[in-house]
């Protein structure tokens, strides 16, 4: 299982970055809330950096939330794609020139998501697909602590669409490996069939990722989104 730990967001003045897909995630969180009061309290906890490190893995995210003298543990779940849907998602990525490069660059093009949906696969979850638990005594799920974590997961999704894909059960490394396998299989099965678009896009994406890893300040994190 792949797991990625994201550091605590630090509060700062100004707005945080958002994308159309993170706004869609935000609407899902809002629809999950039992009351406006809980939603407001959760967003307030998120903004004041009450949420600790968030660990994201296939279909799951976990984080502590500080409130007063107490710390609570929130676990959230997202319905994972089954094997057939995962294979279809990979095929849709491979079918479009530049799609993997866009994902690696932190973009989730709307036409790509539409193509995924047309194939019968839902990438963006709806409220009923999310599950929640919290160690607090609140009787409803999600409680304000869960809503705080869910809000910050939306910030992660805004910065990197692979967070969303991981929550659907497909890690970035696995996706890249499957794309490479598809390209190799097509090239071997039918010599002369052009797979240049996939190979070129994948190579460009991997090169861009390596450059970013070398040049990016490791201490900067993603708190510029807050």
PDB file of C-alpha atoms in Angstrom:
ATOM      1  CA  UNK A   1       0.000   0.000   0.000  1.00  0.00           C
ATOM      2  CA  UNK A   2       1.263   3.469  -0.914  1.00  0.00           C
ATOM      3  CA  UNK A   3       1.013   6.159   1.745  1.00  0.00           C
ATOM      4  CA  UNK A   4       2.008   9.822   1.518  1.00  0.00           C
ATOM      5  CA  UNK A   5       2.371  12.035   4.592  1.00  0.00           C
ATOM      6  CA  UNK A   6       1.562  15.701   4.074  1.00  0.00           C
ATOM      7  CA  UNK A   7       2.877  18.216   6.638  1.00  0.00           C
ATOM      8  CA  UNK A   8       0.709  20.439   8.787  1.00  0.00           C
ATOM      9  CA  UNK A   9      -0.570  23.537   7.032  1.00  0.00           C
ATOM     10  CA  UNK A  10       0.686  26.735   8.591  1.00  0.00           C
ATOM     11  CA  UNK A  11      -1.719  29.688   8.698  1.00  0.00           C
ATOM     12  CA  UNK A  12      -0.797  32.762   6.729  1.00  0.00           C
ATOM     13  CA  UNK A  13      -2.507  35.869   5.436  1.00  0.00           C
ATOM     14  CA  UNK A  14      -4.133  35.891   2.005  1.00  0.00           C
ATOM     15  CA  UNK A  15      -6.152  33.300   0.191  1.00  0.00           C
ATOM     16  CA  UNK A  16      -5.237  29.750  -0.650  1.00  0.00           C
ATOM     17  CA  UNK A  17      -5.076  28.295  -4.116  1.00  0.00           C
ATOM     18  CA  UNK A  18      -8.106  26.511  -5.491  1.00  0.00           C
ATOM     19  CA  UNK A  19      -9.021  24.618  -8.626  1.00  0.00           C
ATOM     20  CA  UNK A  20     -12.286  23.537 -10.184  1.00  0.00           C
ATOM     21  CA  UNK A  21     -11.741  19.972  -8.959  1.00  0.00           C
ATOM     22  CA  UNK A  22     -10.906  21.054  -5.400  1.00  0.00           C
ATOM     23  CA  UNK A  23     -14.080  23.166  -5.427  1.00  0.00           C
ATOM     24  CA  UNK A  24     -15.976  20.034  -6.460  1.00  0.00           C
ATOM     25  CA  UNK A  25     -14.350  18.229  -3.518  1.00  0.00           C
ATOM     26  CA  UNK A  26     -15.353  21.134  -1.283  1.00  0.00           C
ATOM     27  CA  UNK A  27     -18.988  20.810  -2.357  1.00  0.00           C
ATOM     28  CA  UNK A  28     -18.840  17.128  -1.449  1.00  0.00           C
ATOM     29  CA  UNK A  29     -17.572  18.020   2.023  1.00  0.00           C
ATOM     30  CA  UNK A  30     -20.347  20.602   2.414  1.00  0.00           C
ATOM     31  CA  UNK A  31     -22.974  18.067   1.372  1.00  0.00           C
ATOM     32  CA  UNK A  32     -21.556  15.630   3.944  1.00  0.00           C
ATOM     33  CA  UNK A  33     -22.063  18.029   6.869  1.00  0.00           C
ATOM     34  CA  UNK A  34     -25.092  17.619   9.132  1.00  0.00           C
ATOM     35  CA  UNK A  35     -25.341  21.310   9.907  1.00  0.00           C
ATOM     36  CA  UNK A  36     -24.024  24.697   8.846  1.00  0.00           C
ATOM     37  CA  UNK A  37     -22.616  25.158  12.345  1.00  0.00           C
ATOM     38  CA  UNK A  38     -20.541  21.978  12.112  1.00  0.00           C
ATOM     39  CA  UNK A  39     -19.277  22.988   8.670  1.00  0.00           C
ATOM     40  CA  UNK A  40     -18.264  26.459   9.841  1.00  0.00           C
ATOM     41  CA  UNK A  41     -16.542  25.026  12.924  1.00  0.00           C
ATOM     42  CA  UNK A  42     -14.675  22.490  10.767  1.00  0.00           C
ATOM     43  CA  UNK A  43     -13.490  25.120   8.301  1.00  0.00           C
ATOM     44  CA  UNK A  44     -12.374  27.336  11.199  1.00  0.00           C
ATOM     45  CA  UNK A  45     -10.287  24.477  12.627  1.00  0.00           C
ATOM     46  CA  UNK A  46      -8.772  23.896   9.191  1.00  0.00           C
ATOM     47  CA  UNK A  47      -7.847  27.556   8.729  1.00  0.00           C
ATOM     48  CA  UNK A  48      -6.142  27.886  12.084  1.00  0.00           C
ATOM     49  CA  UNK A  49      -3.881  24.867  11.476  1.00  0.00           C
ATOM     50  CA  UNK A  50      -5.543  22.624  14.040  1.00  0.00           C
ATOM     51  CA  UNK A  51      -5.080  19.658  11.705  1.00  0.00           C
ATOM     52  CA  UNK A  52      -1.765  17.829  11.985  1.00  0.00           C
ATOM     53  CA  UNK A  53       0.057  15.723   9.393  1.00  0.00           C
ATOM     54  CA  UNK A  54      -2.369  14.086   6.944  1.00  0.00           C
ATOM     55  CA  UNK A  55      -1.495  10.578   5.780  1.00  0.00           C
ATOM     56  CA  UNK A  56      -3.142   9.660   2.468  1.00  0.00           C
ATOM     57  CA  UNK A  57      -3.200   6.120   1.113  1.00  0.00           C
ATOM     58  CA  UNK A  58      -5.371   4.089  -1.249  1.00  0.00           C
ATOM     59  CA  UNK A  59      -8.939   4.932  -0.295  1.00  0.00           C
ATOM     60  CA  UNK A  60      -8.063   6.417   3.091  1.00  0.00           C
ATOM     61  CA  UNK A  61      -6.774   9.491   4.904  1.00  0.00           C
ATOM     62  CA  UNK A  62      -5.883   9.923   8.589  1.00  0.00           C
ATOM     63  CA  UNK A  63      -4.964  12.999  10.637  1.00  0.00           C
ATOM     64  CA  UNK A  64      -4.969  14.318  14.208  1.00  0.00           C
ATOM     65  CA  UNK A  65      -6.955  17.443  15.064  1.00  0.00           C
ATOM     66  CA  UNK A  66      -6.146  19.679  18.025  1.00  0.00           C
ATOM     67  CA  UNK A  67      -8.958  21.438  19.853  1.00  0.00           C
ATOM     68  CA  UNK A  68      -8.298  23.045  23.199  1.00  0.00           C
ATOM     69  CA  UNK A  69      -6.253  20.646  25.315  1.00  0.00           C
ATOM     70  CA  UNK A  70      -7.443  17.598  23.400  1.00  0.00           C
ATOM     71  CA  UNK A  71      -6.259  15.878  20.251  1.00  0.00           C
ATOM     72  CA  UNK A  72      -8.636  13.708  18.244  1.00  0.00           C
ATOM     73  CA  UNK A  73      -7.903  11.218  15.479  1.00  0.00           C
ATOM     74  CA  UNK A  74      -9.925  11.398  12.288  1.00  0.00           C
ATOM     75  CA  UNK A  75     -10.065   8.634   9.703  1.00  0.00           C
ATOM     76  CA  UNK A  76     -11.757   9.204   6.370  1.00  0.00           C
ATOM     77  CA  UNK A  77     -12.475   6.777   3.579  1.00  0.00           C
ATOM     78  CA  UNK A  78     -13.195   7.187  -0.125  1.00  0.00           C
ATOM     79  CA  UNK A  79     -14.785   4.393  -2.143  1.00  0.00           C
ATOM     80  CA  UNK A  80     -12.026   2.802  -4.212  1.00  0.00           C
ATOM     81  CA  UNK A  81     -12.383   1.946  -7.870  1.00  0.00           C
ATOM     82  CA  UNK A  82     -12.648  -1.753  -8.630  1.00  0.00           C
ATOM     83  CA  UNK A  83     -10.178  -3.483 -10.956  1.00  0.00           C
ATOM     84  CA  UNK A  84     -12.243  -2.887 -14.084  1.00  0.00           C
ATOM     85  CA  UNK A  85     -12.748   0.807 -13.330  1.00  0.00           C
ATOM     86  CA  UNK A  86      -9.051   1.237 -12.500  1.00  0.00           C
ATOM     87  CA  UNK A  87      -8.069  -0.359 -15.818  1.00  0.00           C
ATOM     88  CA  UNK A  88     -10.508   1.928 -17.619  1.00  0.00           C
ATOM     89  CA  UNK A  89      -9.022   4.991 -15.884  1.00  0.00           C
ATOM     90  CA  UNK A  90      -5.535   3.991 -17.027  1.00  0.00           C
ATOM     91  CA  UNK A  91      -6.797   3.479 -20.570  1.00  0.00           C
ATOM     92  CA  UNK A  92      -8.387   6.942 -20.604  1.00  0.00           C
ATOM     93  CA  UNK A  93      -5.122   8.531 -19.418  1.00  0.00           C
ATOM     94  CA  UNK A  94      -3.203   6.658 -22.115  1.00  0.00           C
ATOM     95  CA  UNK A  95      -5.705   7.532 -24.843  1.00  0.00           C
ATOM     96  CA  UNK A  96      -5.098  11.277 -24.741  1.00  0.00           C
ATOM     97  CA  UNK A  97      -1.841  12.924 -25.745  1.00  0.00           C
ATOM     98  CA  UNK A  98      -0.489  15.041 -22.927  1.00  0.00           C
ATOM     99  CA  UNK A  99      -2.858  13.786 -20.214  1.00  0.00           C
ATOM    100  CA  UNK A 100      -0.172  12.265 -18.004  1.00  0.00           C
ATOM    101  CA  UNK A 101       1.995  15.350 -18.487  1.00  0.00           C
ATOM    102  CA  UNK A 102      -0.932  17.524 -17.335  1.00  0.00           C
ATOM    103  CA  UNK A 103      -1.420  15.384 -14.233  1.00  0.00           C
ATOM    104  CA  UNK A 104       2.288  15.514 -13.401  1.00  0.00           C
ATOM    105  CA  UNK A 105       2.170  19.293 -13.800  1.00  0.00           C
ATOM    106  CA  UNK A 106      -0.621  19.498 -11.206  1.00  0.00           C
ATOM    107  CA  UNK A 107      -3.507  19.957 -13.631  1.00  0.00           C
ATOM    108  CA  UNK A 108      -6.711  17.948 -13.942  1.00  0.00           C
ATOM    109  CA  UNK A 109      -8.216  19.028 -17.273  1.00  0.00           C
ATOM    110  CA  UNK A 110     -11.996  19.102 -17.335  1.00  0.00           C
ATOM    111  CA  UNK A 111     -12.154  17.270 -20.710  1.00  0.00           C
ATOM    112  CA  UNK A 112     -10.106  14.446 -19.179  1.00  0.00           C
ATOM    113  CA  UNK A 113     -12.537  14.054 -16.253  1.00  0.00           C
ATOM    114  CA  UNK A 114     -15.449  14.154 -18.702  1.00  0.00           C
ATOM    115  CA  UNK A 115     -13.792  11.390 -20.737  1.00  0.00           C
ATOM    116  CA  UNK A 116     -13.350   9.344 -17.550  1.00  0.00           C
ATOM    117  CA  UNK A 117     -17.022   9.814 -16.667  1.00  0.00           C
ATOM    118  CA  UNK A 118     -18.117   8.901 -20.195  1.00  0.00           C
ATOM    119  CA  UNK A 119     -16.244   5.621 -19.744  1.00  0.00           C
ATOM    120  CA  UNK A 120     -18.413   4.901 -16.704  1.00  0.00           C
ATOM    121  CA  UNK A 121     -15.868   5.799 -14.028  1.00  0.00           C
ATOM    122  CA  UNK A 122     -16.467   8.492 -11.388  1.00  0.00           C
ATOM    123  CA  UNK A 123     -13.232  10.162 -10.332  1.00  0.00           C
ATOM    124  CA  UNK A 124     -14.670  12.898  -8.125  1.00  0.00           C
ATOM    125  CA  UNK A 125     -16.537  11.352  -5.173  1.00  0.00           C
ATOM    126  CA  UNK A 126     -19.988  12.341  -3.965  1.00  0.00           C
ATOM    127  CA  UNK A 127     -20.947  12.669  -0.301  1.00  0.00           C
ATOM    128  CA  UNK A 128     -22.334   9.143  -0.014  1.00  0.00           C
ATOM    129  CA  UNK A 129     -18.994   7.647  -1.037  1.00  0.00           C
ATOM    130  CA  UNK A 130     -17.140   9.152   1.927  1.00  0.00           C
ATOM    131  CA  UNK A 131     -16.929   7.451   5.321  1.00  0.00           C
ATOM    132  CA  UNK A 132     -15.778   9.043   8.567  1.00  0.00           C
ATOM    133  CA  UNK A 133     -14.742   8.171  12.107  1.00  0.00           C
ATOM    134  CA  UNK A 134     -13.394  10.393  14.884  1.00  0.00           C
ATOM    135  CA  UNK A 135     -12.215   9.649  18.394  1.00  0.00           C
ATOM    136  CA  UNK A 136     -14.316  12.507  19.803  1.00  0.00           C
ATOM    137  CA  UNK A 137     -17.701  11.961  21.483  1.00  0.00           C
ATOM    138  CA  UNK A 138     -19.840  13.600  18.790  1.00  0.00           C
ATOM    139  CA  UNK A 139     -22.761  11.398  17.754  1.00  0.00           C
ATOM    140  CA  UNK A 140     -22.725  12.379  14.074  1.00  0.00           C
ATOM    141  CA  UNK A 141     -20.235  11.569  11.342  1.00  0.00           C
ATOM    142  CA  UNK A 142     -18.663  13.673  10.049  1.00  0.00           C
ATOM    143  CA  UNK A 143     -18.096  15.790  13.136  1.00  0.00           C
ATOM    144  CA  UNK A 144     -16.379  19.188  13.005  1.00  0.00           C
ATOM    145  CA  UNK A 145     -12.951  17.535  13.333  1.00  0.00           C
ATOM    146  CA  UNK A 146     -13.644  15.286  10.350  1.00  0.00           C
ATOM    147  CA  UNK A 147     -14.900  18.257   8.351  1.00  0.00           C
ATOM    148  CA  UNK A 148     -11.669  20.103   9.185  1.00  0.00           C
ATOM    149  CA  UNK A 149      -9.587  17.223   7.844  1.00  0.00           C
ATOM    150  CA  UNK A 150     -11.832  16.858   4.805  1.00  0.00           C
ATOM    151  CA  UNK A 151     -11.409  20.553   4.080  1.00  0.00           C
ATOM    152  CA  UNK A 152      -7.637  20.298   4.191  1.00  0.00           C
ATOM    153  CA  UNK A 153      -7.655  17.191   2.000  1.00  0.00           C
ATOM    154  CA  UNK A 154      -9.353  19.446  -0.546  1.00  0.00           C
ATOM    155  CA  UNK A 155      -6.357  21.782  -0.313  1.00  0.00           C
ATOM    156  CA  UNK A 156      -4.067  18.820  -1.029  1.00  0.00           C
ATOM    157  CA  UNK A 157      -6.210  17.836  -4.007  1.00  0.00           C
ATOM    158  CA  UNK A 158      -5.968  21.419  -5.303  1.00  0.00           C
ATOM    159  CA  UNK A 159      -2.180  21.195  -5.295  1.00  0.00           C
ATOM    160  CA  UNK A 160      -1.870  17.692  -6.694  1.00  0.00           C
ATOM    161  CA  UNK A 161      -4.615  15.748  -8.518  1.00  0.00           C
ATOM    162  CA  UNK A 162      -2.695  12.539  -7.827  1.00  0.00           C
ATOM    163  CA  UNK A 163      -3.998  12.842  -4.246  1.00  0.00           C
ATOM    164  CA  UNK A 164      -7.499  12.360  -5.658  1.00  0.00           C
ATOM    165  CA  UNK A 165      -6.384   9.448  -7.838  1.00  0.00           C
ATOM    166  CA  UNK A 166      -4.632   7.824  -4.852  1.00  0.00           C
ATOM    167  CA  UNK A 167      -7.804   8.133  -2.801  1.00  0.00           C
ATOM    168  CA  UNK A 168      -9.574   6.295  -5.610  1.00  0.00           C
ATOM    169  CA  UNK A 169      -7.075   3.461  -5.122  1.00  0.00           C
ATOM    170  CA  UNK A 170      -4.397   4.113  -7.739  1.00  0.00           C
ATOM    171  CA  UNK A 171      -0.964   5.341  -6.637  1.00  0.00           C
ATOM    172  CA  UNK A 172       1.055   7.572  -8.957  1.00  0.00           C
ATOM    173  CA  UNK A 173       3.889   5.054  -9.348  1.00  0.00           C
ATOM    174  CA  UNK A 174       1.419   2.313 -10.227  1.00  0.00           C
ATOM    175  CA  UNK A 175      -0.280   4.521 -12.811  1.00  0.00           C
ATOM    176  CA  UNK A 176       3.061   5.363 -14.436  1.00  0.00           C
ATOM    177  CA  UNK A 177       4.075   1.699 -14.439  1.00  0.00           C
ATOM    178  CA  UNK A 178       0.796   0.707 -16.088  1.00  0.00           C
ATOM    179  CA  UNK A 179       1.211   3.387 -18.735  1.00  0.00           C
ATOM    180  CA  UNK A 180       4.720   2.194 -19.496  1.00  0.00           C
ATOM    181  CA  UNK A 181       3.413  -1.366 -19.709  1.00  0.00           C
ATOM    182  CA  UNK A 182       0.660  -0.322 -22.117  1.00  0.00           C
ATOM    183  CA  UNK A 183       3.166   1.440 -24.343  1.00  0.00           C
ATOM    184  CA  UNK A 184       5.522  -1.527 -24.328  1.00  0.00           C
ATOM    185  CA  UNK A 185       2.715  -3.996 -25.020  1.00  0.00           C
ATOM    186  CA  UNK A 186       1.386  -1.986 -27.953  1.00  0.00           C
ATOM    187  CA  UNK A 187       4.861  -1.605 -29.408  1.00  0.00           C
ATOM    188  CA  UNK A 188       5.616  -5.334 -29.066  1.00  0.00           C
ATOM    189  CA  UNK A 189       2.260  -6.613 -30.301  1.00  0.00           C
ATOM    190  CA  UNK A 190       2.093  -4.441 -33.397  1.00  0.00           C
ATOM    191  CA  UNK A 191       5.473  -3.216 -34.602  1.00  0.00           C
ATOM    192  CA  UNK A 192       4.958  -0.064 -36.550  1.00  0.00           C
ATOM    193  CA  UNK A 193       1.969   1.098 -34.506  1.00  0.00           C
ATOM    194  CA  UNK A 194       2.655   4.603 -33.325  1.00  0.00           C
ATOM    195  CA  UNK A 195       2.815   4.996 -29.555  1.00  0.00           C
ATOM    196  CA  UNK A 196       4.897   8.148 -29.734  1.00  0.00           C
ATOM    197  CA  UNK A 197       2.262  10.352 -28.082  1.00  0.00           C
ATOM    198  CA  UNK A 198       2.120   8.189 -24.960  1.00  0.00           C
ATOM    199  CA  UNK A 199       5.873   7.602 -24.802  1.00  0.00           C
ATOM    200  CA  UNK A 200       6.686  11.262 -25.405  1.00  0.00           C
ATOM    201  CA  UNK A 201       4.132  12.491 -22.902  1.00  0.00           C
ATOM    202  CA  UNK A 202       5.248  10.029 -20.240  1.00  0.00           C
ATOM    203  CA  UNK A 203       8.917  10.838 -20.789  1.00  0.00           C
ATOM    204  CA  UNK A 204       8.223  14.579 -20.574  1.00  0.00           C
ATOM    205  CA  UNK A 205       6.193  14.110 -17.424  1.00  0.00           C
ATOM    206  CA  UNK A 206       8.889  12.032 -15.729  1.00  0.00           C
ATOM    207  CA  UNK A 207      11.581  14.536 -16.705  1.00  0.00           C
ATOM    208  CA  UNK A 208       9.494  17.397 -15.335  1.00  0.00           C
ATOM    209  CA  UNK A 209       8.944  15.516 -12.083  1.00  0.00           C
ATOM    210  CA  UNK A 210      12.679  14.889 -11.669  1.00  0.00           C
ATOM    211  CA  UNK A 211      13.483  18.542 -12.339  1.00  0.00           C
ATOM    212  CA  UNK A 212      10.923  19.656  -9.766  1.00  0.00           C
ATOM    213  CA  UNK A 213      12.311  17.224  -7.183  1.00  0.00           C
ATOM    214  CA  UNK A 214      15.814  18.632  -7.649  1.00  0.00           C
ATOM    215  CA  UNK A 215      14.905  22.311  -7.819  1.00  0.00           C
ATOM    216  CA  UNK A 216      12.083  22.554  -5.299  1.00  0.00           C
ATOM    217  CA  UNK A 217      12.854  23.809  -1.803  1.00  0.00           C
ATOM    218  CA  UNK A 218      12.075  20.800   0.440  1.00  0.00           C
ATOM    219  CA  UNK A 219      11.146  23.092   3.346  1.00  0.00           C
ATOM    220  CA  UNK A 220       8.591  25.056   1.351  1.00  0.00           C
ATOM    221  CA  UNK A 221       5.931  22.352   1.476  1.00  0.00           C
ATOM    222  CA  UNK A 222       2.483  23.376   0.246  1.00  0.00           C
ATOM    223  CA  UNK A 223       1.481  25.877   2.902  1.00  0.00           C
ATOM    224  CA  UNK A 224       1.347  28.571   0.214  1.00  0.00           C
ATOM    225  CA  UNK A 225      -2.120  27.216  -0.547  1.00  0.00           C
ATOM    226  CA  UNK A 226      -3.482  28.209   2.850  1.00  0.00           C
TER     227      UNK A 226
END
